[in-house]
Coordinates of C-alpha atoms in Angstrom, one line a residue:
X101 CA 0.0 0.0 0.0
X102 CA 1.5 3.6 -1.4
X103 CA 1.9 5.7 1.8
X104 CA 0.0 9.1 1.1
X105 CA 2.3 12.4 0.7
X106 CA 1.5 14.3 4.1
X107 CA 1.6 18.0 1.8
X108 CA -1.3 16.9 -0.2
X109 CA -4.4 18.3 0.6
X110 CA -7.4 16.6 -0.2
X111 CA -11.3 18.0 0.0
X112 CA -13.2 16.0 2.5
X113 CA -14.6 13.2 1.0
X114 CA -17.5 11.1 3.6
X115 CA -20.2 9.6 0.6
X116 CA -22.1 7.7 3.7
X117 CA -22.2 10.3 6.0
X118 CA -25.7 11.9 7.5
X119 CA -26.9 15.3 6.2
X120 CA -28.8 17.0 8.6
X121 CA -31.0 18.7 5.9
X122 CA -31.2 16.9 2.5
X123 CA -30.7 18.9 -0.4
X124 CA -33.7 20.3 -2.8
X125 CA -34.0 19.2 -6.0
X126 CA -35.2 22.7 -6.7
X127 CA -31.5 24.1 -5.9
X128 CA -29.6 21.6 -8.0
X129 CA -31.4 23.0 -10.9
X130 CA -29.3 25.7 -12.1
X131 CA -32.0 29.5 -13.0
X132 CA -31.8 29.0 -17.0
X133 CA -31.9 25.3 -17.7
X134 CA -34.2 24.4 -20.2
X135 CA -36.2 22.5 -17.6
X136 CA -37.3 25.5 -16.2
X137 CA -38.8 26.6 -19.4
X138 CA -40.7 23.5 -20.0
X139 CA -42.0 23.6 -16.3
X140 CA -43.3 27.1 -16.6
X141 CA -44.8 27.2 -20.3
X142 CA -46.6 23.3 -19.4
X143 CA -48.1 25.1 -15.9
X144 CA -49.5 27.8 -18.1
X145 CA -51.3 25.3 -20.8
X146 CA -54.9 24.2 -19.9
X147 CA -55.5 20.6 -20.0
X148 CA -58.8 20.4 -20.0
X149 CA -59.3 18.7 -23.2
X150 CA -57.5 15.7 -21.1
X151 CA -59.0 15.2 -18.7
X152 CA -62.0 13.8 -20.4
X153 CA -60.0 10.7 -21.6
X154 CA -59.5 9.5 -17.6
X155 CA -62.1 7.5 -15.7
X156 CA -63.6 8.7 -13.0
X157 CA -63.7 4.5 -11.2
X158 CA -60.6 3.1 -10.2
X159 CA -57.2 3.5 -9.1
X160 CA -55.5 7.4 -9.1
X161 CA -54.1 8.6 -12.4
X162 CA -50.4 10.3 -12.6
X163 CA -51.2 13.7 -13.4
X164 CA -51.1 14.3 -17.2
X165 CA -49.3 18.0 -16.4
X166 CA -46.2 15.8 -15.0
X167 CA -46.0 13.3 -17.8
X168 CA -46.5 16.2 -20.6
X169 CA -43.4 17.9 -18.5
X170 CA -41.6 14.1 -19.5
X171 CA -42.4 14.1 -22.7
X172 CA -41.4 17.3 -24.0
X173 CA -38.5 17.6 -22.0
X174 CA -37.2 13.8 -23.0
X175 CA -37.8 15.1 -26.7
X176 CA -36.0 18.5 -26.1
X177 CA -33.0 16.1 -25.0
X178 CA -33.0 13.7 -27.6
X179 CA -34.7 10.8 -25.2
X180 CA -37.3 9.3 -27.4
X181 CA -38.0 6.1 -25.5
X182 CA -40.4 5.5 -23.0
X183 CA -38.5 3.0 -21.5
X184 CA -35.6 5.7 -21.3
X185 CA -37.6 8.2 -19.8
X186 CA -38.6 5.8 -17.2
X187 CA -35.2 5.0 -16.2
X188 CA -34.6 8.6 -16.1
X189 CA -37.3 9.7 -13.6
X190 CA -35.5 7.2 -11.4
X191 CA -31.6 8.1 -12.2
X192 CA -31.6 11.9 -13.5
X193 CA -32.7 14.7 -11.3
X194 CA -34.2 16.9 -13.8
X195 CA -37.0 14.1 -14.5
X196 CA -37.2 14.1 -11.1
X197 CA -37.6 17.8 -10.6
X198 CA -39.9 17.8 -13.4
X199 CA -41.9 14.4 -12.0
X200 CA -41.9 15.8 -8.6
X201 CA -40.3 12.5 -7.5
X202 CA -42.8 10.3 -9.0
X203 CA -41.9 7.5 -11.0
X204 CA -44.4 6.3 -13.7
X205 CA -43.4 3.2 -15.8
X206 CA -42.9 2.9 -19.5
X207 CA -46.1 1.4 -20.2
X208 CA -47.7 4.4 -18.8
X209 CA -45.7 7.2 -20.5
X210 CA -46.5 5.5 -23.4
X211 CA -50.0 4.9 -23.4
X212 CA -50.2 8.7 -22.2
X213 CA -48.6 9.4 -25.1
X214 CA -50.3 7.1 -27.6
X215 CA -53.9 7.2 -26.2
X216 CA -54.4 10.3 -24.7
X217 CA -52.3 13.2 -26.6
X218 CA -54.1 11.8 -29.9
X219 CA -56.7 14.4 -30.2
X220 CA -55.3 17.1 -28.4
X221 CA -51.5 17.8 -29.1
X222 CA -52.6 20.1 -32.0
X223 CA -54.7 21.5 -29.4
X224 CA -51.4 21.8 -27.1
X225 CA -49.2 23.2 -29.5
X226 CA -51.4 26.2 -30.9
X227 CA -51.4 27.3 -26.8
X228 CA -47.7 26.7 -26.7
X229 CA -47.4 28.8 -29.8
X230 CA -49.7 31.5 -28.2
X231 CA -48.4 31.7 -25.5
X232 CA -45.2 32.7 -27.4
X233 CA -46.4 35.3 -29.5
X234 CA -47.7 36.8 -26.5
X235 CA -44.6 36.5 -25.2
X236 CA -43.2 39.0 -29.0
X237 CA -41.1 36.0 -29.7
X238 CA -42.8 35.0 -32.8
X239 CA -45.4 36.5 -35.4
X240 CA -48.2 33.9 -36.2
X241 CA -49.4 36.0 -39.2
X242 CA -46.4 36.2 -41.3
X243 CA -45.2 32.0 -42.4
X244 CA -43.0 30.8 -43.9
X245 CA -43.7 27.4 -45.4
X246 CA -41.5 24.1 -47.1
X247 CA -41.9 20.7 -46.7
X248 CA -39.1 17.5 -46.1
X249 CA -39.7 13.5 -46.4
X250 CA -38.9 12.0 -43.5
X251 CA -38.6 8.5 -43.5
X252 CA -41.5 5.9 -41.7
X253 CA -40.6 3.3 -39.0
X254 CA -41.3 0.7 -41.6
X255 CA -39.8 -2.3 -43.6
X256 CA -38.8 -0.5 -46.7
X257 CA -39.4 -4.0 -48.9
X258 CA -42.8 -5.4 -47.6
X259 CA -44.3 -2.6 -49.8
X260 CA -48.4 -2.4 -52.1
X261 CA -47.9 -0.5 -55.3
X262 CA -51.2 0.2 -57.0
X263 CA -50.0 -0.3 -60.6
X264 CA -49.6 -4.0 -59.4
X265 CA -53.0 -4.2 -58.2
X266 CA -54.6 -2.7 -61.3
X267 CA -52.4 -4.8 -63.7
X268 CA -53.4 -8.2 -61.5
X269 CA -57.1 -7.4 -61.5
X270 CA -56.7 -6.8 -65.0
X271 CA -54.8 -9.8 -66.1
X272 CA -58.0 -11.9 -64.2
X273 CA -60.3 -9.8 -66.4
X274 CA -58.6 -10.6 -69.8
X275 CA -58.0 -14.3 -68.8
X276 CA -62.1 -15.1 -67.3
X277 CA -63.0 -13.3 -70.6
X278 CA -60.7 -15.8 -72.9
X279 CA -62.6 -18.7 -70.6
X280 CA -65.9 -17.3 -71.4
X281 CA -64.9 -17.3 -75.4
X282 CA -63.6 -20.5 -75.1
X283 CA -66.4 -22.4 -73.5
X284 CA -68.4 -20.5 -76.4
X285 CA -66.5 -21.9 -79.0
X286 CA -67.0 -25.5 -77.6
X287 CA -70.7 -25.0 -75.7
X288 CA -72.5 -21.8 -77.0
X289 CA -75.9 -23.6 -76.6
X290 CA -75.6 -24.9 -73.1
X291 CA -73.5 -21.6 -72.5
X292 CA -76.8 -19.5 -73.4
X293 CA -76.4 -15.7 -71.0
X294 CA -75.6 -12.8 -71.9
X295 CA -71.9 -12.1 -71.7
X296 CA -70.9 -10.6 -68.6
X297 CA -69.3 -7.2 -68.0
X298 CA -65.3 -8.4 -67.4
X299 CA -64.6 -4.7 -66.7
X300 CA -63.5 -5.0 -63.0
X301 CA -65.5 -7.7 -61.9
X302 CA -66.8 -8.6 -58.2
X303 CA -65.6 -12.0 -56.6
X304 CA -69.4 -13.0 -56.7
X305 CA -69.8 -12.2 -60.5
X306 CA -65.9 -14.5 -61.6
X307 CA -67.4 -17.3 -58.9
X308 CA -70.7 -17.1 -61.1
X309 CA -69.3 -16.8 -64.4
X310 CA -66.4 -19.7 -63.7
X311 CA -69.9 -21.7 -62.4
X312 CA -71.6 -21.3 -65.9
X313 CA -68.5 -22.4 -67.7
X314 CA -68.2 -25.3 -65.5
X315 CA -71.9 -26.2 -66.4
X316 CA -71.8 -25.6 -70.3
X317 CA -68.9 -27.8 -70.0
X318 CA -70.1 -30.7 -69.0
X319 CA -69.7 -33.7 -71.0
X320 CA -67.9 -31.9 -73.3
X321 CA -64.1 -33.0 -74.8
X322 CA -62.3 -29.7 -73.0
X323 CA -58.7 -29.3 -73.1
X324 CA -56.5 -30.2 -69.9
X325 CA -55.1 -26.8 -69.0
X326 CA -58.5 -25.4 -70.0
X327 CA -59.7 -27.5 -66.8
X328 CA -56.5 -27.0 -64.7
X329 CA -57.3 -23.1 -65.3
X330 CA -60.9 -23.5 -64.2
X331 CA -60.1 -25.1 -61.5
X332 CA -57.3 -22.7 -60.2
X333 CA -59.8 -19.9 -61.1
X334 CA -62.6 -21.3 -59.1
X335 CA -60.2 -21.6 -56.2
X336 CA -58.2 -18.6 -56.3
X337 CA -59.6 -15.3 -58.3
X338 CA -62.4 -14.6 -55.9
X339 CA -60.1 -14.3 -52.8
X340 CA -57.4 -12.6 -55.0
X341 CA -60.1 -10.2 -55.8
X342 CA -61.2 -9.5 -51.9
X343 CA -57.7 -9.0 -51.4
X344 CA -56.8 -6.9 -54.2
X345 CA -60.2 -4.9 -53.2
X346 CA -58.8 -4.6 -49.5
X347 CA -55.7 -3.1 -50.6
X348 CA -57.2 -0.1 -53.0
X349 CA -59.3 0.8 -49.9
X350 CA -55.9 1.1 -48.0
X351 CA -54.4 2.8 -51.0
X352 CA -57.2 5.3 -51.1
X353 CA -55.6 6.8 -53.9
X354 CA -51.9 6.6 -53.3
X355 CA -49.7 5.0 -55.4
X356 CA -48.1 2.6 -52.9
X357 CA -48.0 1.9 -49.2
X358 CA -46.1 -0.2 -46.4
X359 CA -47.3 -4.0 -44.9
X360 CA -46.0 -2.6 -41.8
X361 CA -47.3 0.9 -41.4
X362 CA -49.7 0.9 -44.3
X363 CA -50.3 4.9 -43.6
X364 CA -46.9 5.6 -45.1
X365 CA -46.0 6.1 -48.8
X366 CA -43.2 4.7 -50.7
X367 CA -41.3 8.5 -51.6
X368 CA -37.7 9.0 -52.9
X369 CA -36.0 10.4 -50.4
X370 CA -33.0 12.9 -50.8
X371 CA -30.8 11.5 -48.2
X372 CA -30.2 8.5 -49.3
X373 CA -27.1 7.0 -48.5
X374 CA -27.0 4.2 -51.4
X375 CA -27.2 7.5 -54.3
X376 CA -29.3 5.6 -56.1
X377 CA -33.2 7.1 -55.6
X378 CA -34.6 4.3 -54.1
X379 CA -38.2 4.9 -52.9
X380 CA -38.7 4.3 -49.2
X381 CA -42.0 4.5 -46.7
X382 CA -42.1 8.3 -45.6
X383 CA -44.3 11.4 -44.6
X384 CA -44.4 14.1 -46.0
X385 CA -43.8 16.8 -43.7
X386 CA -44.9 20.6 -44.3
X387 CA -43.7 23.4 -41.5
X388 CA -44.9 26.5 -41.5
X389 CA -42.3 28.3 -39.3
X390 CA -41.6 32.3 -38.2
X391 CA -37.7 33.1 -36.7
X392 CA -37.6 29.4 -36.8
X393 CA -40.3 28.7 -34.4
X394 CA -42.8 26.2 -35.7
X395 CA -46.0 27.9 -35.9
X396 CA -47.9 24.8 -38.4
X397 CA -47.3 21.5 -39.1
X398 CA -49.1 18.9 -40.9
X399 CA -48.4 15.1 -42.1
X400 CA -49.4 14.4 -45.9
X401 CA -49.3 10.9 -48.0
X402 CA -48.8 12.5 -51.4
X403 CA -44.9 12.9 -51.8
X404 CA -45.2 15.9 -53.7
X405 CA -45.8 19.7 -52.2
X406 CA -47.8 21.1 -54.4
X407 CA -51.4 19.5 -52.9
X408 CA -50.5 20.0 -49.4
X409 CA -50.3 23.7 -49.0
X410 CA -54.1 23.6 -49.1
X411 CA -55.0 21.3 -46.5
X412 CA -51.6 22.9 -44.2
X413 CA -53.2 26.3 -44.4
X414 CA -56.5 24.9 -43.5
X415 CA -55.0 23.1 -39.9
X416 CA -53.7 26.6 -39.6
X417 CA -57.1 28.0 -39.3
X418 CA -58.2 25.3 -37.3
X419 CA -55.7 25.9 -34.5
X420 CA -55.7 29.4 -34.6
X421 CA -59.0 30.7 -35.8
X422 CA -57.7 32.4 -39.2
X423 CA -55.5 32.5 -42.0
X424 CA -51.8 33.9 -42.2
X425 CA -51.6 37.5 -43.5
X426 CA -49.1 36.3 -46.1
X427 CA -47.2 32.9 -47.2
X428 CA -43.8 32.5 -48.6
X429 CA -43.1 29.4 -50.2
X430 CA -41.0 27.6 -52.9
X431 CA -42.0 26.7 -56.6
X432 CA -43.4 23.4 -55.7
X433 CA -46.4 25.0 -54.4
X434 CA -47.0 27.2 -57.4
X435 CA -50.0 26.0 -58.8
X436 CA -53.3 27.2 -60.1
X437 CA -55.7 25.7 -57.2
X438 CA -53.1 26.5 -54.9
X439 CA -52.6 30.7 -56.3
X440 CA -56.6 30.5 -56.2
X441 CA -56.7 29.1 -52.2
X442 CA -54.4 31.6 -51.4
X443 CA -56.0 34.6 -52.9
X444 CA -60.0 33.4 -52.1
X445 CA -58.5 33.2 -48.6
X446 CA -56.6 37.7 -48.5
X447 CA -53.5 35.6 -47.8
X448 CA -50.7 38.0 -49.7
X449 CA -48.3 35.1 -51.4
X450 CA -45.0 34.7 -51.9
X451 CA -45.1 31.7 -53.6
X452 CA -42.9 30.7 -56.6
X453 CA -44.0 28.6 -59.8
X454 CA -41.8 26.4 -62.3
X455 CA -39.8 28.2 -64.1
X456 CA -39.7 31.6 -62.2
X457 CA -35.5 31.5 -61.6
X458 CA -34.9 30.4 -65.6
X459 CA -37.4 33.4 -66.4
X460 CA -35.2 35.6 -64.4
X461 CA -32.1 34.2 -65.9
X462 CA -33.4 34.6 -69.2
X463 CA -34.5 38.4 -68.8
X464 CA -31.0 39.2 -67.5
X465 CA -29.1 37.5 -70.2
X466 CA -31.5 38.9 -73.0
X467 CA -32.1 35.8 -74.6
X468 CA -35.3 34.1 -75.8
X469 CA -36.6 30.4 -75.7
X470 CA -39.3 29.9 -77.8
X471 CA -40.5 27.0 -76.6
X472 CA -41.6 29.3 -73.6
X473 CA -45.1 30.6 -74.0
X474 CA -44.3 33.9 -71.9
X475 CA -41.7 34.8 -74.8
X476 CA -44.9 34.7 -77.4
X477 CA -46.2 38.3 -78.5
X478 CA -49.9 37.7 -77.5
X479 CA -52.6 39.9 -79.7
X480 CA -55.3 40.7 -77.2
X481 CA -57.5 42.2 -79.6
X482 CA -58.0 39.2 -81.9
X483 CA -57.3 36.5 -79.3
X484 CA -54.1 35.0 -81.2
X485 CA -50.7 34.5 -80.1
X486 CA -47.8 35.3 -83.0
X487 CA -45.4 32.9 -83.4
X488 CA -41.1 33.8 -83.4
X489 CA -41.5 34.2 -87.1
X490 CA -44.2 36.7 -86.9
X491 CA -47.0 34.3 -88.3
X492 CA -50.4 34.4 -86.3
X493 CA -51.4 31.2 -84.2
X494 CA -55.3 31.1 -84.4
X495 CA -57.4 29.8 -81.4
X496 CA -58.8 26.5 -82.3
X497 CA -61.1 25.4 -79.2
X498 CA -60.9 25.2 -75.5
X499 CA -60.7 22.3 -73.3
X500 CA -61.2 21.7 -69.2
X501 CA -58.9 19.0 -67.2
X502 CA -59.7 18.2 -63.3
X503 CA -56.6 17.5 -61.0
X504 CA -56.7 14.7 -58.6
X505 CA -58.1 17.5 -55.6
X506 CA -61.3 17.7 -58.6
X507 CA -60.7 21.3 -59.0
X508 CA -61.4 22.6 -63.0
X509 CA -58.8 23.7 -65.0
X510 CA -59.7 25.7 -68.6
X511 CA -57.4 26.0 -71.5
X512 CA -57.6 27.9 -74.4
X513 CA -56.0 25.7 -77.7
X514 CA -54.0 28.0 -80.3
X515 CA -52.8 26.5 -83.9
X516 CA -49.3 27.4 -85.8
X517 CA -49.4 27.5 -89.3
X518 CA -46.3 26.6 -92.0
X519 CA -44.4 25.0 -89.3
X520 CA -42.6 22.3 -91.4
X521 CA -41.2 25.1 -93.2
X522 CA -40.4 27.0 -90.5
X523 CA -36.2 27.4 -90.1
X524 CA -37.0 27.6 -85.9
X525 CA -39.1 24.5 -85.7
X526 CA -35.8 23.0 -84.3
X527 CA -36.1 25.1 -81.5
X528 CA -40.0 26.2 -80.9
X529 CA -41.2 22.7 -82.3
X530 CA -39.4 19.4 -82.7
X531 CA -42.4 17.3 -83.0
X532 CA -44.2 16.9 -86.3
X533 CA -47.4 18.7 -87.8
X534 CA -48.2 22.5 -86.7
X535 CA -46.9 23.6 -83.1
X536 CA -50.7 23.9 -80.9
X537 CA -49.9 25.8 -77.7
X538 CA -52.7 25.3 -74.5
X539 CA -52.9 28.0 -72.3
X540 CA -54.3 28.8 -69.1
X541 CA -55.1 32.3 -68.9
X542 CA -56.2 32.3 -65.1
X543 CA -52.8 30.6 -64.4
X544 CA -51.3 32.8 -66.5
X545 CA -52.4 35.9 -65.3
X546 CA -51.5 34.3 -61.8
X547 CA -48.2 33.7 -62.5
X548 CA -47.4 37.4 -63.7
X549 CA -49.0 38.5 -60.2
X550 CA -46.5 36.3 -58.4
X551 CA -43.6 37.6 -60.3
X552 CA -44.5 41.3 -59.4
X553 CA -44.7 40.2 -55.9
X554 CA -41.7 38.3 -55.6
X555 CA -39.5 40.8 -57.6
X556 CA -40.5 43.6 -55.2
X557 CA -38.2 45.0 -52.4
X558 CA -40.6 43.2 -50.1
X559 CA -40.5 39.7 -52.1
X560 CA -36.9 39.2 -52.7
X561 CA -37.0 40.0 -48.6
X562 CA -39.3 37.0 -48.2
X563 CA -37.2 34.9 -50.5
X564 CA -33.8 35.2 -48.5
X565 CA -35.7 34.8 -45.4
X566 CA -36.9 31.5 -46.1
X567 CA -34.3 30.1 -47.1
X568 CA -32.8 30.8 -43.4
X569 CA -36.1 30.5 -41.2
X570 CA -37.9 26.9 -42.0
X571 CA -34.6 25.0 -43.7
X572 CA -32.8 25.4 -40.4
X573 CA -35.6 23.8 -38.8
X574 CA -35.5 20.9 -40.9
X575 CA -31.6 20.6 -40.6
X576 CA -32.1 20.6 -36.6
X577 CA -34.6 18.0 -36.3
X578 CA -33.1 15.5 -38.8
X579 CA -29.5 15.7 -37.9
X580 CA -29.3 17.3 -34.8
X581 CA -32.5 15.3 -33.0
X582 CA -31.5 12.7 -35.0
X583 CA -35.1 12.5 -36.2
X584 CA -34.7 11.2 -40.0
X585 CA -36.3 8.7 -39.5
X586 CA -39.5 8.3 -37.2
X587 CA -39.6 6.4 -34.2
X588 CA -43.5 5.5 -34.0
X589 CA -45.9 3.7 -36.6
X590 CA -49.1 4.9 -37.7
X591 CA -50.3 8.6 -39.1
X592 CA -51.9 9.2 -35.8
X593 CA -48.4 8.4 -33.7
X594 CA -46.7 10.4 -36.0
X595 CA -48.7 12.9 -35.8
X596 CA -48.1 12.8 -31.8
X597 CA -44.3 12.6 -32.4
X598 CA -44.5 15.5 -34.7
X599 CA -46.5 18.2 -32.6
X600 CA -44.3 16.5 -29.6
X601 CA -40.7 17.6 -31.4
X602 CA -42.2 21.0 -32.3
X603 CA -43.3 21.8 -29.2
X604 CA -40.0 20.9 -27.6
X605 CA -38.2 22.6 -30.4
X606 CA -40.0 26.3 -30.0
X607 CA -38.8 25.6 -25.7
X608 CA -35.9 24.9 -26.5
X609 CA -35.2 27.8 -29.2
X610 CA -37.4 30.1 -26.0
X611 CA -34.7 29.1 -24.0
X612 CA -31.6 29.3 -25.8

């Protein structure tokens, strides 16, 4: 044993001995820890709306203020788990603090989380969000709005794809039709219906039709594989067609989906390690944020941006009881339905379309593309467009087209003459025949409001600001929360997860 140097002084150390007064939590809990801030803003929230998913019978509850304090905390530090946040309201004094020394298991954190946040974490957000534009921190009114994918808690290969389903039903259309033809060719008088409709058929209607076949059939010299396909038929198309049938009601729409969280949709993701585009099961997330507090969010299927602006903007009016004052977005949201919302709704946009950065290019080099229709000398007065080589494109008739959200788009068709003659048909028209242009003058006129907009003073403003005010937020919660991918399955956990990381984001920017 090393004798110890009498000079050296050491602080007392006694780990076992008695303290006459114990320590408070409440000391070891330094003023501006972000603890503090999720204590005071959760004290402030009414939970109301709760309270009415506990029972009034049985055993005491834990209080949902303490295990909201949990939550958000455990998501403002990165601890996700529910087991993890159990062991911390044991181990770590903050959850202790917070829990006021109680110790709920995982199983109740979790259903907490899972069963009763459901319906009212939007509700708890929007006050959290209040309470911080009382506070001048934020301005609800002015948005700025972008969307990410962000990958689902799902297999990425036990995937539905719609084209599949469609081409399978299809293939037992063609084939029950060929057997219908056949077993008229060998039996058309004991055969003797009316041909069925083979266009999408119901399991009861193949059963029925594979039952007449059978019938005419009988007695008659029918080929082998004929029988072996009847057979197989008989035993396998109707429950293929339940199934098939099951799926398109899952789909409702969407081109694909996951076995193992069927909400998600298979979406190519930009941060894919592999470089190759491969389509995995995500969300599509859309923030609406202002000085990079979250002020909207909203989970959509549809992996592109441009038919989720509508339905964001409408949850921002449900939380908050109106619409932003103004809306700056990028060009995927630049579209006709969405430039109609927005105006039908006195929401000032700053909203890019396709095209609007190659226009700007175009105008500051001085050249032309005449492939464009914007670089086309319209003649208002006879209702004709003039082509690059001065001829006069006629209007030849109009047409509608309805989008997939069923709103109506008109078009207005205009006719080139001469064009195989034409020493720009290179350029303006590669294809054969005279060039026909479609336009949409609503979307048109649209589109030159948008550009006066977001060429003013004010709208190149709005453009460099959100660049810097909602990206960041997306940067912090996939690479610094680590929140890529998402840790719960289902739209309705998601959703939970979601509101859960914004709330914890806007306390932690509140406190930082």
């Amino acid at each position: 044993m090393q004798k110890q140097d009498s000079n050296i002084v050491f602080k007392d150390y006694t780990p076992n001995q008695l303290m006459l007064l114990p320590p408070s939590l409440e000391e070891l809990i330094p003023a501006h820890h972000p603890a503090r801030t999720v204590n005071s803003v959760m004290d402030q929230i009414d939970l109301s709306p709760v309270f009415v998913y506990y029972s009034q019978n049985g055993a005491s509850s834990y209080h949902p203020r303490m295990l909201l304090k949990i939550l958000v905390y455990g998501y403002l530090e990165n601890c996700f788990s529910s087991r993890k946040l159990e062991k911390a309201t044991r181990e770590n004094i903050v959850y202790m603090w917070l829990s006021g020394m109680q110790r709920p298991d995982h199983h109740t954190i979790n259903r907490f989380r899972s069963e009763r946040l459901k319906q009212v974490i939007d509700d708890i957000f929007s006050k959290v969000v209040l309470l911080l534009y009382e506070a001048e921190l934020l301005d609800i009114k002015e948005v700025y709005t972008d969307g990410t994918k962000i990958e689902a808690n799902a297999n990425r290969y036990t995937f539905v794809w719609g084209k599949a389903i469609k081409k399978n039903t299809e293939r037992i259309s063609k084939q029950l039709k060929e057997l219908w033809e056949y077993a008229g060719s060998v039996a058309a008088q004991e055969l003797d219906s009316q041909e069925p409709d083979f266009i999408n058929p119901s399991p009861e209607k193949v059963s029925q039709t594979v039952d007449k076949i059978n019938q005419a059939l009988q007695g008659k010299s029918v080929d082998k594989k004929v029988k072996q396909k009847l057979n197989y038929a008989k035993k396998n198309w109707p429950a293929k067609l339940e199934e098939y049938a099951q799926k398109e009601q899952i789909l409702a729409g969407r081109n694909s989906y996951s076995k193992t969280d069927p909400d998600a949709t298979f979406m190519r993701m930009k941060e894919d390690h592999m470089k190759n585009g491969q389509l995995k099961p995500a969300y599509n997330l859309q923030l609406s944020t202002h000085g990079q507090f979250v002020v909207n969010y909203s989970l959509h299927p549809n992996p592109t941006d441009t038919l989720t602006l509508k339905p964001h903007l409408e949850k921002y009016c449900q939380l908050y009881g109106f619409y932003p004052s103004n809306c700056t977005a990028d060009a995927g949201y630049g579209s006709e339905e969405n430039y109609c919302f927005l105006e039908e709704n006195q929401i000032e946009a700053f909203v890019k379309y396709n095209y609007f950065h190659k226009e700007l290019q175009q105008e500051s080099k001085g050249k032309k593309v005449y492939g464009l229709l914007d670089n086309l000398h319209y003649d208002s007065k006879n209702d004709r467009y003039i082509c690059p080589m001065g001829q006069p494109m006629e209007k030849s008739g109009k047409s509608t087209s309805k989008t997939s959200t069923g709103f109506i788009q008109h078009y207005s068709h205009y006719r080139a003459k001469n064009c195989s003659r034409c020493p720009l048909a290179a350029a303006c028209h590669p294809g054969e025949g005279n060039k026909v242009i479609k336009v949409n003058t609503r979307l048109k006129q649209q589109k030159a409001k948008a550009k006066e907009r977001l060429t003013s003073e004010l709208g190149i403003q709005k453009r460099k600001q959100r660049a810097t005010d909602v990206e960041p937020v997306f940067g912090h919660l996939k690479y610094n929360k680590g929140r890529s991918r998402f840790m719960l399955r289902g739209s309705e956990k998601v959703a939970i997860e979601t509101g859960l990381l914004a709330i914890a984001h806007n306390l932690a920017k509140m406190a930082g």
